[in-house]
PDB file of C-alpha atoms in Angstrom:
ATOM      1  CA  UNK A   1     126.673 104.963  30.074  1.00  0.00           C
ATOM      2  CA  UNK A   2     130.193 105.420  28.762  1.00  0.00           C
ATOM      3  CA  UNK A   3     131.789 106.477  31.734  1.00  0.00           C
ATOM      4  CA  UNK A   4     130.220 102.798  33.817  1.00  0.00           C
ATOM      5  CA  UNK A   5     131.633 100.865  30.870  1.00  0.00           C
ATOM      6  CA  UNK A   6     135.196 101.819  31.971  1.00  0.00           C
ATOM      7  CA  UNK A   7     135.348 101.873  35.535  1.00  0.00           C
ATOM      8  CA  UNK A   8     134.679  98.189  35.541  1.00  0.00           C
ATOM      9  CA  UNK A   9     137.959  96.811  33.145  1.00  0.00           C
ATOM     10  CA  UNK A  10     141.305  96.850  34.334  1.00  0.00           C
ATOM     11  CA  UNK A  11     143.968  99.796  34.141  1.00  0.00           C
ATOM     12  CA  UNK A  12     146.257  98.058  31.506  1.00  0.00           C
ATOM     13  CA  UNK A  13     143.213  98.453  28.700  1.00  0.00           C
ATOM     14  CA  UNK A  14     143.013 102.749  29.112  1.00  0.00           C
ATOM     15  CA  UNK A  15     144.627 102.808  26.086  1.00  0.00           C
ATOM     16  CA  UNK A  16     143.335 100.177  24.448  1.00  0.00           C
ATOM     17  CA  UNK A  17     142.394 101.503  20.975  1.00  0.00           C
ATOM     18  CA  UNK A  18     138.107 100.843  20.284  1.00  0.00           C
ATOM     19  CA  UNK A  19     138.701  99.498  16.926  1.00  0.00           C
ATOM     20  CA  UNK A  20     139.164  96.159  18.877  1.00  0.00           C
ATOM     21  CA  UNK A  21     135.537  95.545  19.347  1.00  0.00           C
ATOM     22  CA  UNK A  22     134.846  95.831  15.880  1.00  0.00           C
ATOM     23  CA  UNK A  23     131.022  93.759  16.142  1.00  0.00           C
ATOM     24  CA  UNK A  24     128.011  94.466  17.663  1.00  0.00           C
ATOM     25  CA  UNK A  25     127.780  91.317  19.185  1.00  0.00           C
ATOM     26  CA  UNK A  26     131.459  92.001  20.751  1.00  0.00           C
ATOM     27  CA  UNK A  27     129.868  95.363  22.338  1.00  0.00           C
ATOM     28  CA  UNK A  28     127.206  93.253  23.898  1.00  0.00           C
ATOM     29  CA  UNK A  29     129.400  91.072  25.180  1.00  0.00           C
ATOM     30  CA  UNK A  30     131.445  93.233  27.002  1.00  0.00           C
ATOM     31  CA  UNK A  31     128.120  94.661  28.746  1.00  0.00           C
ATOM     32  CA  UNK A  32     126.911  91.548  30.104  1.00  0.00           C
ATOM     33  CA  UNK A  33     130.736  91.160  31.461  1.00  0.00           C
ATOM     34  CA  UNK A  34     130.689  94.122  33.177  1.00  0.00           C
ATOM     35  CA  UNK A  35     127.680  93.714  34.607  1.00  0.00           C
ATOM     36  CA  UNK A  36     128.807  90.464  36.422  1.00  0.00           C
ATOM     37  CA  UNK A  37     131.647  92.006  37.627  1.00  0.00           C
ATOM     38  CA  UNK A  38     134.408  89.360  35.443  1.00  0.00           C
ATOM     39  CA  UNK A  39     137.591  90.621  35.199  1.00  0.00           C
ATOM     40  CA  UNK A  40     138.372  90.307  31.763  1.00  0.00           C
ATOM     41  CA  UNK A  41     139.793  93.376  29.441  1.00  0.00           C
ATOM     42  CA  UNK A  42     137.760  95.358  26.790  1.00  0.00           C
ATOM     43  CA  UNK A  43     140.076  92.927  24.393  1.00  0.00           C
ATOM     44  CA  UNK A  44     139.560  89.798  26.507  1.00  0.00           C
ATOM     45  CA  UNK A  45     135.888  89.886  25.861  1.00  0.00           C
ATOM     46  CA  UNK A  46     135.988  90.548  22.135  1.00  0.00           C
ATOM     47  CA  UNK A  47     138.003  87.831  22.227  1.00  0.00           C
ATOM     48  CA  UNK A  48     136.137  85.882  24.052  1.00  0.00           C
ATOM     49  CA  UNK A  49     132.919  86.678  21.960  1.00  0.00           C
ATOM     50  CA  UNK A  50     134.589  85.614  18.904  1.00  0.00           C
ATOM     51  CA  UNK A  51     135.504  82.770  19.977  1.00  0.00           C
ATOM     52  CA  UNK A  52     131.808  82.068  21.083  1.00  0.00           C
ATOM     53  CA  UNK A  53     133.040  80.990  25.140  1.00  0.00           C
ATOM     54  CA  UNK A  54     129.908  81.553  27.344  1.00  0.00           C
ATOM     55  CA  UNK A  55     129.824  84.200  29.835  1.00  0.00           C
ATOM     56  CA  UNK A  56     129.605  82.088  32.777  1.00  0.00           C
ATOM     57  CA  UNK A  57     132.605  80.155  31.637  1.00  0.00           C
ATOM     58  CA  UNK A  58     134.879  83.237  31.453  1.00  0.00           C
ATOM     59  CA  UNK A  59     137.319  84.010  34.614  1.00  0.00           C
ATOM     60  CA  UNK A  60     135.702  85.767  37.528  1.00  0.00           C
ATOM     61  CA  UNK A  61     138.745  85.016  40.624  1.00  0.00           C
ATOM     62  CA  UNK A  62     135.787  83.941  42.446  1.00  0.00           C
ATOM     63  CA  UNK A  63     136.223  80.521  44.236  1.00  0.00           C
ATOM     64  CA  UNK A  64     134.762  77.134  42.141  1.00  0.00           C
ATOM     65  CA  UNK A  65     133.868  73.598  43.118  1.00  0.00           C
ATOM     66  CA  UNK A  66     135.476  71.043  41.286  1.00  0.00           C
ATOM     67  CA  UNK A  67     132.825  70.558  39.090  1.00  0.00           C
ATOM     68  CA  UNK A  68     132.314  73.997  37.907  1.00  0.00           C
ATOM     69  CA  UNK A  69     136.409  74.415  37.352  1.00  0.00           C
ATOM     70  CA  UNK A  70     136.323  71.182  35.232  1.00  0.00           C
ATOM     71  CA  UNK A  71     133.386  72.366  32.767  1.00  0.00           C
ATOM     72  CA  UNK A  72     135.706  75.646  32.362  1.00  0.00           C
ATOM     73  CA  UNK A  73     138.714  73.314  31.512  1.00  0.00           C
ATOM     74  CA  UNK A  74     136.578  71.709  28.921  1.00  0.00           C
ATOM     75  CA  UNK A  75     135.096  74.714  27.465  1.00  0.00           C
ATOM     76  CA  UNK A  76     138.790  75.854  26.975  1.00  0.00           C
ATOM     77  CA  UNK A  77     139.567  72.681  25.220  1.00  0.00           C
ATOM     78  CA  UNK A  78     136.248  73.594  22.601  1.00  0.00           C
ATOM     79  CA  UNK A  79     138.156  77.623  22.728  1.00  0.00           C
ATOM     80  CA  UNK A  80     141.541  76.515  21.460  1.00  0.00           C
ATOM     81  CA  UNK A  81     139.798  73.879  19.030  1.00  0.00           C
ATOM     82  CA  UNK A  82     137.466  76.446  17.561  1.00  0.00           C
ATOM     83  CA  UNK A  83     140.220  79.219  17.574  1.00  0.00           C
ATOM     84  CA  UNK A  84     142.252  76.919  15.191  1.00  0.00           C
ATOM     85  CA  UNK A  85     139.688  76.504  12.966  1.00  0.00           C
ATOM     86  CA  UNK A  86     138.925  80.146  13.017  1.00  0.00           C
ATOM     87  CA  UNK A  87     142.820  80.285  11.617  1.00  0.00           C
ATOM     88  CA  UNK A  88     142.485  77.704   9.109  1.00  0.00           C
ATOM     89  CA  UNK A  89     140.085  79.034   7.653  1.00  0.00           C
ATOM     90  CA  UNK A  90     140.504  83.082   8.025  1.00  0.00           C
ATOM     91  CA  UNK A  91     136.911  83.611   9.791  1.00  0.00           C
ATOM     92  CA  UNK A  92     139.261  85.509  12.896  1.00  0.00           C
ATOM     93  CA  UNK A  93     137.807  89.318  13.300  1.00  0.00           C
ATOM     94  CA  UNK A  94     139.941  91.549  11.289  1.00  0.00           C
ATOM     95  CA  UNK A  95     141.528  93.795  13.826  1.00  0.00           C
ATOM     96  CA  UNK A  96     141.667  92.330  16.570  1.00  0.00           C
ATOM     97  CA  UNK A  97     144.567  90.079  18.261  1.00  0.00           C
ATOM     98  CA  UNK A  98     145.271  86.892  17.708  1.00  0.00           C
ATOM     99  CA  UNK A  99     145.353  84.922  20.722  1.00  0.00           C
ATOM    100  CA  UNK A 100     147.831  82.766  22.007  1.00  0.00           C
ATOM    101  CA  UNK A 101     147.692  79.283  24.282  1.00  0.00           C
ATOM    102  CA  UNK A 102     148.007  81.501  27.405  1.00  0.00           C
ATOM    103  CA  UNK A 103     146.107  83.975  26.113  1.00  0.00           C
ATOM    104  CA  UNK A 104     143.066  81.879  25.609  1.00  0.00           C
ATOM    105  CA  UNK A 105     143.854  79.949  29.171  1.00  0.00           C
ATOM    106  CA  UNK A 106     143.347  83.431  30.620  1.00  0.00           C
ATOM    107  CA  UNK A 107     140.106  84.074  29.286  1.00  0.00           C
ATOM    108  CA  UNK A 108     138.943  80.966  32.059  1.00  0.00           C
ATOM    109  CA  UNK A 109     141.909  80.925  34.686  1.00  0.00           C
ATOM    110  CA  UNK A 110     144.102  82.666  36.604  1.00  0.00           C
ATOM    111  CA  UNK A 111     147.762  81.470  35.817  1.00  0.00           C
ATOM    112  CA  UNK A 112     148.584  80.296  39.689  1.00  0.00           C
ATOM    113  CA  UNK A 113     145.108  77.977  39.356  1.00  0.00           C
ATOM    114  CA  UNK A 114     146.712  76.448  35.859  1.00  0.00           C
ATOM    115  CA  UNK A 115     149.875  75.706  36.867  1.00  0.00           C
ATOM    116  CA  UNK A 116     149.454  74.606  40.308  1.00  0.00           C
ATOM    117  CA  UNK A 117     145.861  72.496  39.587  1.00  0.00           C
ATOM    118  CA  UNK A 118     144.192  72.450  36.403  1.00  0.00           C
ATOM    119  CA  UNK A 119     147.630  71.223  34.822  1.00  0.00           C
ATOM    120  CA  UNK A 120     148.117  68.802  37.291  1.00  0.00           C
ATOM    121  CA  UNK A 121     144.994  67.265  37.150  1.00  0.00           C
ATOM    122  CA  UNK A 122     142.880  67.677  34.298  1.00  0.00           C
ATOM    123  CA  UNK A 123     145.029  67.099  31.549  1.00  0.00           C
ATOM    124  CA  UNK A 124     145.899  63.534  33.051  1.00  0.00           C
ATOM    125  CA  UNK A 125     142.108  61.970  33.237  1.00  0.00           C
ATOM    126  CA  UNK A 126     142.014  60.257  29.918  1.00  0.00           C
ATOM    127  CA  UNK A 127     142.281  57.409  31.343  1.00  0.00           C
ATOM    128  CA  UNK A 128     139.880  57.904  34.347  1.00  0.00           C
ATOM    129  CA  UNK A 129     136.650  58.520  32.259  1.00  0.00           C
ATOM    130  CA  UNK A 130     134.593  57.580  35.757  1.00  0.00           C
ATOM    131  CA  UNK A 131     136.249  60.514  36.894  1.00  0.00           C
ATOM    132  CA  UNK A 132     134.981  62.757  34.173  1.00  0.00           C
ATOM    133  CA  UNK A 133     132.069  61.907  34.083  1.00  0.00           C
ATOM    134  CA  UNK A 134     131.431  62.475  37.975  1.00  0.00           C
ATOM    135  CA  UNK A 135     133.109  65.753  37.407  1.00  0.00           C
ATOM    136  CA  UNK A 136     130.797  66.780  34.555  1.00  0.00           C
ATOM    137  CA  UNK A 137     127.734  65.449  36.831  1.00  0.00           C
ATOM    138  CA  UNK A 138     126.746  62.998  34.549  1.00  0.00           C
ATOM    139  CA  UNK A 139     123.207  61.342  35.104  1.00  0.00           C
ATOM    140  CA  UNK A 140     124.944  57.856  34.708  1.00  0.00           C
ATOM    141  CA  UNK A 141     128.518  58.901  36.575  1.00  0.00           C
ATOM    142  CA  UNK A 142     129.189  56.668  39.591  1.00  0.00           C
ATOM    143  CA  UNK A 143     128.739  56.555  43.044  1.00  0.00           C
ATOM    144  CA  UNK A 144     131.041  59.838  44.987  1.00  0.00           C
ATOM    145  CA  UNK A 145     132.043  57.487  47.807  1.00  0.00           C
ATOM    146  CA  UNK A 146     132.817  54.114  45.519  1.00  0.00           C
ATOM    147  CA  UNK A 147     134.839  56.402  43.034  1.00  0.00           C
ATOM    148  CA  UNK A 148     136.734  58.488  45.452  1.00  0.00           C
ATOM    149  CA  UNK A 149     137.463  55.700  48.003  1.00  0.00           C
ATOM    150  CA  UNK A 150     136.671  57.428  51.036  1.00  0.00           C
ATOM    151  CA  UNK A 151     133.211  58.828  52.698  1.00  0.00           C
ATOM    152  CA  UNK A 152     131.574  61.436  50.912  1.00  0.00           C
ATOM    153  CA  UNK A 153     132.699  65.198  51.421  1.00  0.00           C
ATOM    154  CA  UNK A 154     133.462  68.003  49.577  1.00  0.00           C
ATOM    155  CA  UNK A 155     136.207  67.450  47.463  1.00  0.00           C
ATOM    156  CA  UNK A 156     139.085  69.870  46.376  1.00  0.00           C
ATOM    157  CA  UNK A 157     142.237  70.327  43.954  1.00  0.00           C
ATOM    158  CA  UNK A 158     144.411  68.631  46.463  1.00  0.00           C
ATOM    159  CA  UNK A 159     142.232  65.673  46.936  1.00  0.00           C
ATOM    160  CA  UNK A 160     142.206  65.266  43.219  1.00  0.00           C
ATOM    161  CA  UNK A 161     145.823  65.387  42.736  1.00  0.00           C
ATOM    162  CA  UNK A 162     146.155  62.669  45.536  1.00  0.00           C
ATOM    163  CA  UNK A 163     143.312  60.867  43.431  1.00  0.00           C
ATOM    164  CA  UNK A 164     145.214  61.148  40.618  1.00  0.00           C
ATOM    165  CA  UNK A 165     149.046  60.042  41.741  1.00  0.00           C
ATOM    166  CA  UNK A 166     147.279  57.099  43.297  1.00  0.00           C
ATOM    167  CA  UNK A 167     146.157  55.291  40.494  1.00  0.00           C
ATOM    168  CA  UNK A 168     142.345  56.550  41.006  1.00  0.00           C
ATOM    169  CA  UNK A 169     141.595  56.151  44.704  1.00  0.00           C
ATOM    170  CA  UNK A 170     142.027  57.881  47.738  1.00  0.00           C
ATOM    171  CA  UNK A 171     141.552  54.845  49.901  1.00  0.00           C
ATOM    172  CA  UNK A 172     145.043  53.927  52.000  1.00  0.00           C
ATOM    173  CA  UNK A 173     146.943  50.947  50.691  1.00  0.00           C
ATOM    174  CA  UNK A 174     147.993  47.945  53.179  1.00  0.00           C
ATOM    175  CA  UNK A 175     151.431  47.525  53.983  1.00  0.00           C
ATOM    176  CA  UNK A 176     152.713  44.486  52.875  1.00  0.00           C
ATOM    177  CA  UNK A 177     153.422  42.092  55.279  1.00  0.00           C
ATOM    178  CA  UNK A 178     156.922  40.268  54.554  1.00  0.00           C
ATOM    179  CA  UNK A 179     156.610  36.262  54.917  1.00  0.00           C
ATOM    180  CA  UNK A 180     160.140  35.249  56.113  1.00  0.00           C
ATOM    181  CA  UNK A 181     160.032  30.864  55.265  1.00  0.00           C
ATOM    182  CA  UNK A 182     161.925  28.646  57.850  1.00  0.00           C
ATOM    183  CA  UNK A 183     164.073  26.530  55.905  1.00  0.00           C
ATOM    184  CA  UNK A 184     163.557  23.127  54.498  1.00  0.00           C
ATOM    185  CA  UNK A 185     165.672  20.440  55.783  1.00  0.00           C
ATOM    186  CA  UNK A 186     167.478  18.749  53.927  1.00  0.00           C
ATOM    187  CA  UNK A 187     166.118  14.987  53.011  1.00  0.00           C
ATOM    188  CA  UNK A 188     169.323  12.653  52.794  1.00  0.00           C
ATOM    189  CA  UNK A 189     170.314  12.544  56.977  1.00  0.00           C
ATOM    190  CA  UNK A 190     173.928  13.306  56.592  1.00  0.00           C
ATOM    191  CA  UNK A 191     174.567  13.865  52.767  1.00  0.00           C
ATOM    192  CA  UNK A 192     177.305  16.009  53.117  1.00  0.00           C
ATOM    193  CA  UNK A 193     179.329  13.744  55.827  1.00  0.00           C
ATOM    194  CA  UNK A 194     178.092  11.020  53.734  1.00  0.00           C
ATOM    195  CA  UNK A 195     179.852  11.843  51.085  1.00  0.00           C
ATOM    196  CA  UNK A 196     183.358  12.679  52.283  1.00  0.00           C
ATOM    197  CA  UNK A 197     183.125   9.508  54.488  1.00  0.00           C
ATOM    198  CA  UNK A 198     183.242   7.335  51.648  1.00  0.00           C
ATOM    199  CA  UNK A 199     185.587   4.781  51.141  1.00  0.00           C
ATOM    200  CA  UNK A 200     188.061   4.807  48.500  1.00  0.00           C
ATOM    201  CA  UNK A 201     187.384   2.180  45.964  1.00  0.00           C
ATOM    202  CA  UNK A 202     191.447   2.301  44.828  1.00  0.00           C
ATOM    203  CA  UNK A 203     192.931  -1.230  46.203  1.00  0.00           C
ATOM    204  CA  UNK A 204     195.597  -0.717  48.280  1.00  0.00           C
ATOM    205  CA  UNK A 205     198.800  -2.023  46.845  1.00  0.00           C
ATOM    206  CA  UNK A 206     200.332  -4.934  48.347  1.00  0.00           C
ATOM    207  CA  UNK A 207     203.993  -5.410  49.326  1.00  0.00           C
ATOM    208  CA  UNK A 208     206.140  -6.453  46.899  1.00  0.00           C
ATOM    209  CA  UNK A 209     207.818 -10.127  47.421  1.00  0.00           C
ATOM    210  CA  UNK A 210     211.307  -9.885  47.555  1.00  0.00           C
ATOM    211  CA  UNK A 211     213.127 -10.627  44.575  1.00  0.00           C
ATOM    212  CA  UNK A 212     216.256 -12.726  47.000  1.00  0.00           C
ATOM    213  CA  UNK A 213     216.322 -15.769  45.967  1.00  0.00           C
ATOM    214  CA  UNK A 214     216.943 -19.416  48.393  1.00  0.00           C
ATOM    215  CA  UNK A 215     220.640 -19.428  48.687  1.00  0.00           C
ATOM    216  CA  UNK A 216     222.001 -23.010  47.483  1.00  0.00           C
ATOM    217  CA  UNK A 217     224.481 -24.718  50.352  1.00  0.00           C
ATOM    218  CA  UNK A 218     228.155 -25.351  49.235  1.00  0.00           C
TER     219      UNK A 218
END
């Protein structure tokens, strides 16, 4: 019923002119929204349609494991990808907004969860492909205890920043214990004194004879 369809989207879209669902598909789209209670705007979901993002990947403010936060990360790497393409090569819906960057990171996240822990974390696991695995539940992915460091638990944003500023383990490092060496004696017994205490090789000069001759008797 009309009246349903707009008790459920937030007051900035009342005036949000129709034309911007301009598809069928966009229409149906913003139905199965509603009807999961997301939060996204009548424009938000056409957007979202067009840009072909599942509804379960779109931004509910409901609270999300690790796992399922990750998989939305991804599918908003796909969204910006696709929505590119879309620009390249003029397939966007006529009428209807062009997003931006943030626009698009809206459509899966609220902007306090992207700056304070998708950005700190997801972004900076290219090089920890263990890790992305394990988050994408892989079949193959590796052990939770032998890739976190630590006993098995549930696991949260915090614990994977840690993870991540660590090198790719939560498990404490040792303290390094300083080795302080005694020092080596030295092997010539009294070098130093040795040396001073040398005798001078210069010959001492001897006294001159003296140059008076024997005096002759008158």
């Amino acid at each position: 019923m009309p009246a349903a369809s707009s008790t459920n989207l937030d007051t900035s879209v009342a005036d949000a002119p129709s034309t911007s669902i301009s598809t069928p598909a966009a229409s149906s789209a913003t139905t199965s929204v509603q009807s999961k209670g997301l939060t996204l705007t009548v424009e938000q979901t056409a957007q979202a349609d067009a840009l072909r993002i599942p509804v379960e990947m779109c931004r509910t403010g409901l609270p999300l494991s690790l796992q399922q936060n990750y998989r939305r990360y991804v599918a908003y790497i796909d969204a910006l990808a696709k929505f590119k393409s879309m620009q390249k090569n003029g397939s966007w819906p006529d009428g209807l907004k062009k997003p931006s960057n943030f626009d698009i990171q809206r459509l899966f996240i609220g902007k306090s969860t992207w700056h304070d822990s998708w950005s700190k974390t997801f972004p900076h696991l290219n090089n920890h492909p263990d890790m992305k695995k394990w988050l994408m539940e892989d079949e193959d992915c590796c052990d939770t205890a032998e890739l976190w460091g630590c006993p098995e638990r549930t696991f949260n944003f915090q614990d994977l920043i840690a993870w991540v500023q660590k090198g790719g383990s939560l498990k404490k490092r040792k303290k390094a214990v300083a080795v302080v060496k005694a020092p080596t004696p030295s092997t010539s017994k009294g070098g130093a004194k040795a040396s001073s205490s040398k005798k001078s090789t210069v010959p001492s000069k001897k006294p001159a004879a003296s140059k008076t001759g024997v005096s002759k008797r008158k």
